[in-house]
Short mmCIF file of C-alpha atoms in Angstrom, two decimals:
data_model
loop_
_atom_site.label_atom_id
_atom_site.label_comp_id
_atom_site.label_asym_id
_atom_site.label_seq_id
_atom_site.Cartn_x
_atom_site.Cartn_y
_atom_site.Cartn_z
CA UNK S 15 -22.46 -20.49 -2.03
CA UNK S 16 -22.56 -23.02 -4.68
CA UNK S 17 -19.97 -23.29 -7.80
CA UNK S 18 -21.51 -22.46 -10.95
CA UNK S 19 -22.02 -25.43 -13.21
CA UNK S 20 -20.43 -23.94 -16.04
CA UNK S 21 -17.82 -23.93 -13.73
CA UNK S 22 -17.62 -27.54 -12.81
CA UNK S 23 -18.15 -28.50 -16.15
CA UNK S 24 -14.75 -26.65 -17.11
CA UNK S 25 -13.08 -27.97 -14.46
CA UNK S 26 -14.56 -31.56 -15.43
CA UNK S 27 -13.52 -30.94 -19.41
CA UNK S 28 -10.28 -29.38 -19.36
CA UNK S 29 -8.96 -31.09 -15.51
CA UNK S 30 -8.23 -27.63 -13.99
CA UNK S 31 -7.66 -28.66 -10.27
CA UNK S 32 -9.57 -25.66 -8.10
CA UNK S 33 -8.40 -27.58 -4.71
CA UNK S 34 -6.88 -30.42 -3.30
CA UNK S 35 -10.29 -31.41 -2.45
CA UNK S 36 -11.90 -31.19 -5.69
CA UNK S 37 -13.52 -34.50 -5.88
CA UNK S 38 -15.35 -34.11 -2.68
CA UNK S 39 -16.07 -30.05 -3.69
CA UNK S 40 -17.85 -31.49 -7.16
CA UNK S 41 -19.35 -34.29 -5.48
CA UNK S 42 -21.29 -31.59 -2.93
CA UNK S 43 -21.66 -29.28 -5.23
CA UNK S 44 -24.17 -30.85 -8.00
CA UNK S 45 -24.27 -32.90 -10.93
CA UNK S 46 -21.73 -33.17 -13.95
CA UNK S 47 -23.27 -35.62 -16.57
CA UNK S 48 -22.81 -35.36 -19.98
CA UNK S 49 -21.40 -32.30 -19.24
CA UNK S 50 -17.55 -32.81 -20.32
CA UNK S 51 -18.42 -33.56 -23.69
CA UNK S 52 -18.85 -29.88 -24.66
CA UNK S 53 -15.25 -28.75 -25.74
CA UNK S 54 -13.39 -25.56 -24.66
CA UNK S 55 -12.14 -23.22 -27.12
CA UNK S 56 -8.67 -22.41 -27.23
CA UNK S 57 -6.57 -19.32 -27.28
CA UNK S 58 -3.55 -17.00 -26.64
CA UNK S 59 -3.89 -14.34 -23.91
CA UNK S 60 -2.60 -11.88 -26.18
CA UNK S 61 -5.94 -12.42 -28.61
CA UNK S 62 -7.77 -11.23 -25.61
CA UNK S 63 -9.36 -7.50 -25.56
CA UNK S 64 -6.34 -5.72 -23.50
CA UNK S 65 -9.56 -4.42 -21.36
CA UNK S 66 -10.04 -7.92 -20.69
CA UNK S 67 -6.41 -9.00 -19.60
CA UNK S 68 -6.34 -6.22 -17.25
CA UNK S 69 -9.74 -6.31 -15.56
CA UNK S 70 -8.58 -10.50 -14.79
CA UNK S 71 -4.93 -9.16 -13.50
CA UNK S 72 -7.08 -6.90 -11.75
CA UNK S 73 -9.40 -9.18 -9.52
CA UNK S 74 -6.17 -11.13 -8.51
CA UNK S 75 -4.16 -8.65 -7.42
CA UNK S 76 -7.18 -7.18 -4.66
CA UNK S 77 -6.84 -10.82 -3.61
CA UNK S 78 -3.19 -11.87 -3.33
CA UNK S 79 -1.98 -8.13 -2.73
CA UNK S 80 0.55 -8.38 -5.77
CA UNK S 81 0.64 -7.93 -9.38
CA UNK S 82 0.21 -12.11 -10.98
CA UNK S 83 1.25 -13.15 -14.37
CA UNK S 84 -0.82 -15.56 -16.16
CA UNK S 85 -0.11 -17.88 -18.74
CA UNK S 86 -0.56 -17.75 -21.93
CA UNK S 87 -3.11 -20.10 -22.84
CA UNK S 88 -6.46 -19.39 -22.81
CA UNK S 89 -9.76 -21.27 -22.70
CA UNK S 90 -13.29 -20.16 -23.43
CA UNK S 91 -16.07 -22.31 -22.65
CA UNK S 92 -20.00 -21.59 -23.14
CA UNK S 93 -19.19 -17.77 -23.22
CA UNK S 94 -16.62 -17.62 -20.39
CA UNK S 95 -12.89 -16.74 -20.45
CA UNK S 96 -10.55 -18.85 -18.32
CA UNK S 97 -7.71 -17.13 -17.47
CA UNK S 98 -5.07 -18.74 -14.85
CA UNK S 99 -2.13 -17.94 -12.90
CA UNK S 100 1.62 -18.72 -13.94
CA UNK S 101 3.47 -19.40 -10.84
CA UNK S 102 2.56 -22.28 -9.54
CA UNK S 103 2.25 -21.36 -6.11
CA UNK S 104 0.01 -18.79 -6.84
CA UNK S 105 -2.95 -21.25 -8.38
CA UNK S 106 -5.16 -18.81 -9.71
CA UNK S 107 -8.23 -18.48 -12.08
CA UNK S 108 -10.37 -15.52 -13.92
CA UNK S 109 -13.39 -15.90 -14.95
CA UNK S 110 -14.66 -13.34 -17.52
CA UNK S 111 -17.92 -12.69 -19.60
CA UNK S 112 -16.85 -13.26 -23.11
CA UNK S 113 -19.97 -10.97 -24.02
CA UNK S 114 -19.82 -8.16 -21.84
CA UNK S 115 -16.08 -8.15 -20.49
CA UNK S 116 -16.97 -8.16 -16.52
CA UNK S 117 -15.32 -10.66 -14.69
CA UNK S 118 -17.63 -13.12 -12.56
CA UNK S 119 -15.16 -14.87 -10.45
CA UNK S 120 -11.34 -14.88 -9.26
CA UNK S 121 -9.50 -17.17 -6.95
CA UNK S 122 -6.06 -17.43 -6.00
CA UNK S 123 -3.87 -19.17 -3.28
CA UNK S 124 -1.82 -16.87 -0.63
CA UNK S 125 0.34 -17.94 1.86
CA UNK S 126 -1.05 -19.24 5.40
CA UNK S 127 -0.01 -16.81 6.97
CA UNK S 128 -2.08 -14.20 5.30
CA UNK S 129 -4.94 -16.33 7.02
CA UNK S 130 -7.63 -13.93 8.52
CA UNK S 131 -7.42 -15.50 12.73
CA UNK S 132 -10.96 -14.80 13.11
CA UNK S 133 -11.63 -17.37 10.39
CA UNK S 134 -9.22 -19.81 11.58
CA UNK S 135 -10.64 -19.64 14.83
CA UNK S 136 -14.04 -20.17 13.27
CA UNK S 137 -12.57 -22.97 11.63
CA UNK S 138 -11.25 -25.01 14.29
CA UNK S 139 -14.32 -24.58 16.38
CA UNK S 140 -16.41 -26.20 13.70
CA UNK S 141 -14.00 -28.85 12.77
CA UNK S 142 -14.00 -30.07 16.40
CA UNK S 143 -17.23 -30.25 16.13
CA UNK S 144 -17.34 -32.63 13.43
CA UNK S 145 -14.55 -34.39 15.16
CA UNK S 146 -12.80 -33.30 18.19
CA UNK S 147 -10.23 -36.33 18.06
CA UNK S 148 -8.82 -34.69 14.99
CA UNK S 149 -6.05 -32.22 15.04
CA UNK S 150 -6.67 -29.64 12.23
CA UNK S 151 -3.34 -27.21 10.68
CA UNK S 152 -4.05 -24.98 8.04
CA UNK S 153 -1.61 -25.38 5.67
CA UNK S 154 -3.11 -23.24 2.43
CA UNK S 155 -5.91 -20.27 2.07
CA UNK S 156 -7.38 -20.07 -0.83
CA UNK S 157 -9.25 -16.62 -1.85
CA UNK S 158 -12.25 -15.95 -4.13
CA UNK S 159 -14.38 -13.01 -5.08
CA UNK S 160 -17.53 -13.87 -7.15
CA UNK S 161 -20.53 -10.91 -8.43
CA UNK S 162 -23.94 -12.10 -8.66
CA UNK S 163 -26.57 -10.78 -11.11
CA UNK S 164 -26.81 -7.38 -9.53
CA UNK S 165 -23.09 -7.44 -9.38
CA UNK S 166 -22.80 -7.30 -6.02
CA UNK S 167 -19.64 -8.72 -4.96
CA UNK S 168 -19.30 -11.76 -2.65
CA UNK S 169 -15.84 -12.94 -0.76
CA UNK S 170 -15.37 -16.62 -0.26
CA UNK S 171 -12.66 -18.49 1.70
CA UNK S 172 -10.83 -21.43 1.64
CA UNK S 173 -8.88 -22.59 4.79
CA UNK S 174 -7.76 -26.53 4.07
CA UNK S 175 -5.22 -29.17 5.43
CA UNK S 176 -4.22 -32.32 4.65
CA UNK S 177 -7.34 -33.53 6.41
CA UNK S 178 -9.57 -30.65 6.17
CA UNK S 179 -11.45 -27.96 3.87
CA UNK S 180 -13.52 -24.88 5.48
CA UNK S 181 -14.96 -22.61 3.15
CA UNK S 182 -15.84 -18.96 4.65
CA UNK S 183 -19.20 -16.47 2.76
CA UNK S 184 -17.78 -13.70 4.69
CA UNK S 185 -16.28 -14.07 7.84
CA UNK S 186 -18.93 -16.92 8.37
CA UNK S 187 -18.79 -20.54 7.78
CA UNK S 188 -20.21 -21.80 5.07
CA UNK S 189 -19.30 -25.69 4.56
CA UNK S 190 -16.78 -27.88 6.63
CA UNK S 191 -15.42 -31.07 5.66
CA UNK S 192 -13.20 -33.55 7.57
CA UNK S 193 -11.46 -36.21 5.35
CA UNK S 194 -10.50 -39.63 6.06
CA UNK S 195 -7.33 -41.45 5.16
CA UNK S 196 -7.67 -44.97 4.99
CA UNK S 197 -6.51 -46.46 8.30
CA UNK S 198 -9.15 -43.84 9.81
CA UNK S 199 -12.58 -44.68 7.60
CA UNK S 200 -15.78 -45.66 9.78
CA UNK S 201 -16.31 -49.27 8.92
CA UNK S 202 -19.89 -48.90 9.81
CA UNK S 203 -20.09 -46.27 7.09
CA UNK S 204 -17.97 -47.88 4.30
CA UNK S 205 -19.97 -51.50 4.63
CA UNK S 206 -23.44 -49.16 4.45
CA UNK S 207 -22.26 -47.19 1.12
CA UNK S 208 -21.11 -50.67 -0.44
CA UNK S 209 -24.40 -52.17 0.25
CA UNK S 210 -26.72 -49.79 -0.51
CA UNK S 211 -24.69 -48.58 -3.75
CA UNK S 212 -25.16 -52.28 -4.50
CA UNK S 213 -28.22 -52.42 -3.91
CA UNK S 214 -29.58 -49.59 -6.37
CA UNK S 215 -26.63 -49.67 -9.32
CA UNK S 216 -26.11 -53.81 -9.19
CA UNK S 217 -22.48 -52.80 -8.87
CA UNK S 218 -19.38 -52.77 -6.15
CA UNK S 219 -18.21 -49.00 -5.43
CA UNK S 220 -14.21 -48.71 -5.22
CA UNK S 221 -14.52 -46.44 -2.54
CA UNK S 222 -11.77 -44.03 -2.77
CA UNK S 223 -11.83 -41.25 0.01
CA UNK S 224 -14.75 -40.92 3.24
CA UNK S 225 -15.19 -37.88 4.30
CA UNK S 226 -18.13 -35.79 6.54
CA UNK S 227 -19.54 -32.88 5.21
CA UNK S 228 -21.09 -30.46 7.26
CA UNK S 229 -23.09 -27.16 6.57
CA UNK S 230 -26.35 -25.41 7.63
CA UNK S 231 -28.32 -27.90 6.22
CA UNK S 232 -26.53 -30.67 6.74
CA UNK S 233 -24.38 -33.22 8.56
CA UNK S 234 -23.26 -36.33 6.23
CA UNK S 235 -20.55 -38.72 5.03
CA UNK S 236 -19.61 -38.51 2.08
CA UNK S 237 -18.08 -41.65 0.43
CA UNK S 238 -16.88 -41.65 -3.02
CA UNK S 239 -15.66 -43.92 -5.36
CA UNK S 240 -12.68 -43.97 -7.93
CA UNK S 241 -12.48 -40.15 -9.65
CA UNK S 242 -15.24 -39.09 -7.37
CA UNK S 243 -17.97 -40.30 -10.09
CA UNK S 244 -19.58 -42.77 -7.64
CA UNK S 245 -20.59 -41.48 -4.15
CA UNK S 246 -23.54 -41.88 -1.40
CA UNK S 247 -24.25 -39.50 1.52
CA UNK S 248 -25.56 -40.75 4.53
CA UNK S 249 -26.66 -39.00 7.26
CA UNK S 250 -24.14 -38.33 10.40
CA UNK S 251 -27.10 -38.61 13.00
CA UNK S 252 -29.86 -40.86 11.19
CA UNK S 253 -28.13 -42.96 9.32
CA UNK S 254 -30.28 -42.58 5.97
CA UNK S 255 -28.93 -42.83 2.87
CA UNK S 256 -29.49 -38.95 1.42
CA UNK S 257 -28.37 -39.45 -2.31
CA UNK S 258 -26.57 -42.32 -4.66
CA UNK S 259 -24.47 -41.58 -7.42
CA UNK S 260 -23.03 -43.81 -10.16
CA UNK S 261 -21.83 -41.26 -13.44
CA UNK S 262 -19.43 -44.07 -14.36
CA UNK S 263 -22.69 -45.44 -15.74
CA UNK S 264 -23.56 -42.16 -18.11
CA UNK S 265 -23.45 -42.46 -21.68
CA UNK S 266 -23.99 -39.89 -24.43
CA UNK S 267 -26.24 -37.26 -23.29
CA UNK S 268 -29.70 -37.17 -25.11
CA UNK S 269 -31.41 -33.92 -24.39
CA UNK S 270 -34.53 -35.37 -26.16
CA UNK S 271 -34.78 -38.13 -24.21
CA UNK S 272 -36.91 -37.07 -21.57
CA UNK S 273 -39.53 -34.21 -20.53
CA UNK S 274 -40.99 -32.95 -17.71
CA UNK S 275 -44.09 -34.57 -18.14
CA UNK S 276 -42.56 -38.36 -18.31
CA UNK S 277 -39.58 -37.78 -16.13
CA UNK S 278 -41.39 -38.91 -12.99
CA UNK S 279 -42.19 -42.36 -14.26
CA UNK S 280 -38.12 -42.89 -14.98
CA UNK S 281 -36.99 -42.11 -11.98
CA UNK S 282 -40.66 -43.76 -9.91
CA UNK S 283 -39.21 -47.59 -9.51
CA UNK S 284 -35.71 -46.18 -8.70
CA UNK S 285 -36.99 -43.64 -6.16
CA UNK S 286 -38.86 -46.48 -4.08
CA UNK S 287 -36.48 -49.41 -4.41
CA UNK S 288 -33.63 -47.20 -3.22
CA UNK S 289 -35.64 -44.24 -0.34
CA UNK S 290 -38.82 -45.63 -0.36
CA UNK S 291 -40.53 -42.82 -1.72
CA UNK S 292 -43.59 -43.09 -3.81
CA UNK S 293 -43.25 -40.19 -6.39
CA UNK S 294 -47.23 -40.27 -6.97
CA UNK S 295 -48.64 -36.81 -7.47
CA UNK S 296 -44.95 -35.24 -7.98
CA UNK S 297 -44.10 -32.97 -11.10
CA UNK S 298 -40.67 -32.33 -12.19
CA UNK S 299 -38.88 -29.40 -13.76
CA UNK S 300 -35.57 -30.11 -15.51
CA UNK S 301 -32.65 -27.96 -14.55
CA UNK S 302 -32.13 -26.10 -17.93
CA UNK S 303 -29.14 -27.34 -20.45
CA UNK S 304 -28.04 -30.08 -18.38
CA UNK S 305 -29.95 -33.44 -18.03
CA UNK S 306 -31.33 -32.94 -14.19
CA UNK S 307 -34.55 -32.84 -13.35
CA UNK S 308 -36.24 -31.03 -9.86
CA UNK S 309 -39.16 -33.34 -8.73
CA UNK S 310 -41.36 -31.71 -6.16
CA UNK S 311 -44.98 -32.35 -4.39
CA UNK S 312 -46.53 -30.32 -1.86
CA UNK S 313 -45.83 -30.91 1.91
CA UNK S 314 -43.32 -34.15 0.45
CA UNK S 315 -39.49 -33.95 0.08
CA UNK S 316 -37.79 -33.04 -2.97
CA UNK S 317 -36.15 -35.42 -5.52
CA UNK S 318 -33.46 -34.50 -7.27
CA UNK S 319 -32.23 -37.05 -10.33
CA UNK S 320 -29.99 -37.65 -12.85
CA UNK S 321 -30.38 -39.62 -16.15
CA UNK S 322 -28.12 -40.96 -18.63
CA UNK S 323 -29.12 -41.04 -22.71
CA UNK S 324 -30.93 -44.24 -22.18
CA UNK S 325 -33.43 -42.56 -19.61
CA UNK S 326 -31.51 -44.43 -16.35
CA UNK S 327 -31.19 -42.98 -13.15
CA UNK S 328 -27.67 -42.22 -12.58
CA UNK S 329 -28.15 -39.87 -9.52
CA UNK S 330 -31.00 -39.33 -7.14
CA UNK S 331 -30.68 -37.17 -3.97
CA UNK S 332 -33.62 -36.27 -1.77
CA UNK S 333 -33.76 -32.61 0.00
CA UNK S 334 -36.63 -32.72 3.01
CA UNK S 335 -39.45 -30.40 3.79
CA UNK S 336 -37.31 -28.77 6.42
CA UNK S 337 -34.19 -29.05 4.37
CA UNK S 338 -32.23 -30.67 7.13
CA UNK S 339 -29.74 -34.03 6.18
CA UNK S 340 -28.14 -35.17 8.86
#
């Protein structure tokens, strides 16, 4: 399960740290240009709809299994209500509908040792997996509950470590990442991401933080630059280069200055000189309100890409026919 955007983009605009890991969690988790421009409103909790307060208080206490203050300041951003914890052990967020009052997602830290075993287990197995080497301690447990459109609710987990972050749909696994410190990167790797950065922004990546991502879909490494605003992903097994970043480079987002019929020829030169893909016969549908645009052809892999206000490529990331990266 993915993050909303409206989601990252408050977490982007007001600096609300969700994890530890929260660079490499917004790197994975899609694009955030021109997206902390739009401002969050500000208020007091006690200007809130009491109904509101308590359904928030609520949420958190069927996760942490106590009653959690919050604090008093409130922000509201394109129609949501974020609410978070006081205590700073706790760590908490609400998320509520400013329209209709419902909240749409809660997380809070609890200790380790309310960890559920099965999902440490879980956790281990696949973290050996990724690298058996490694010796993985989970040190905090993060909990989240989320409702979809049908309001169905859906239970997400964070187990993470000072070189680790797990995250549980359920009691399965959903995404696994082992991170790097320093001494530790794969010099393979890092001389690959500095070249081929190079190579499509005419610019040196400070790279910041490796780590390797691994999900259903895919098995990469994930190397980011300073604030996690540069990155590339290449594949664990093949080697390719899956998707380049560079949102250092975005300016003031235009959301005239594209369409969906002239998108394709933006992003064309980029798309070969960097994958080698010839985006002939593609069409593209831009993801709405944000500056991202879904390029697809039949039978061919899908390009996603980012542009700033003066129609560059900032971020392309290609999905195959099989939608396997690894």
């Amino acid at each position: 399960m993915k993050i909303g955007k409206w989601l990252l983009a408050f977490v982007v605009a007001t600096g609300v740290l969700l994890t530890p890991y929260s660079k490499v969690t917004a790197a994975q988790d899609g694009p955030l240009q021109g997206i902390a421009s739009k401002k969050s409103e500000a208020k007091k909790l006690a200007d809130l709809d009491a109904k509101i307060v308590e359904a928030a208080k609520k949420s958190l206490r069927q996760l942490a299994d106590k009653d959690v203050e919050l604090i008093d300041a409130v922000s509201i951003y394109d129609n949501r209500i974020f609410l978070r914890t006081k205590a700073k052990e706790d760590n908490g967020y609400v998320v509520v509908d400013q329209k209709t009052g419902k909240v749409l997602t809660a997380s809070i830290y609890v200790s380790k040792d309310k960890a559920n075993p099965k999902q440490v287990e879980l956790a281990m197995n696949n973290l050996k997996e990724i690298d058996a080497a490694q010796t993985f301690e989970v040190e905090k447990v993060m909990k989240m509950i989320s409702y979809d459109d049908k309001s169905s609710e859906i239970a997400t987990a964070y187990l993470q470590g000072k070189n680790f972050s797990v995250r549980f749909l359920g009691d399965k696994v959903d995404f696994a990442t082992v991170i790097y410190p320093k001494s530790e990167w794969n010099a393979e790797i890092k001389k690959k991401a500095e070249r081929e950065f190079k190579a499509a922004m005419g610019r040196t990546m400070e790279i910041s933080s490796i780590a390797r991502n691994k999900d259903k879909g895919k098995d990469v490494w994930s190397v980011l630059g300073k604030n996690g605003q540069t990155a590339v992903d290449i594949g664990a097994k093949t080697g390719r280069v899956w998707s380049v970043t560079d949102f250092q480079a975005v300016g003031k987002t235009d959301k005239v200055a594209l369409t969906e019929k002239n998108a394709v020829s933006y992003a064309a030169a980029f798309a070969k000189k960097v994958f080698n893909i010839d985006l002939k016969g593609y069409t593209a549908r831009k993801v709405p309100d944000f500056p991202v645009y879904e390029m697809t052809k039949q039978g061919a892999p899908m390009v996603v890409v980012d542009f700033n206000s003066n129609k560059v490529v900032t971020s392309m990331s290609i999905k195959p026919v099989n939608g396997i990266r690894n």
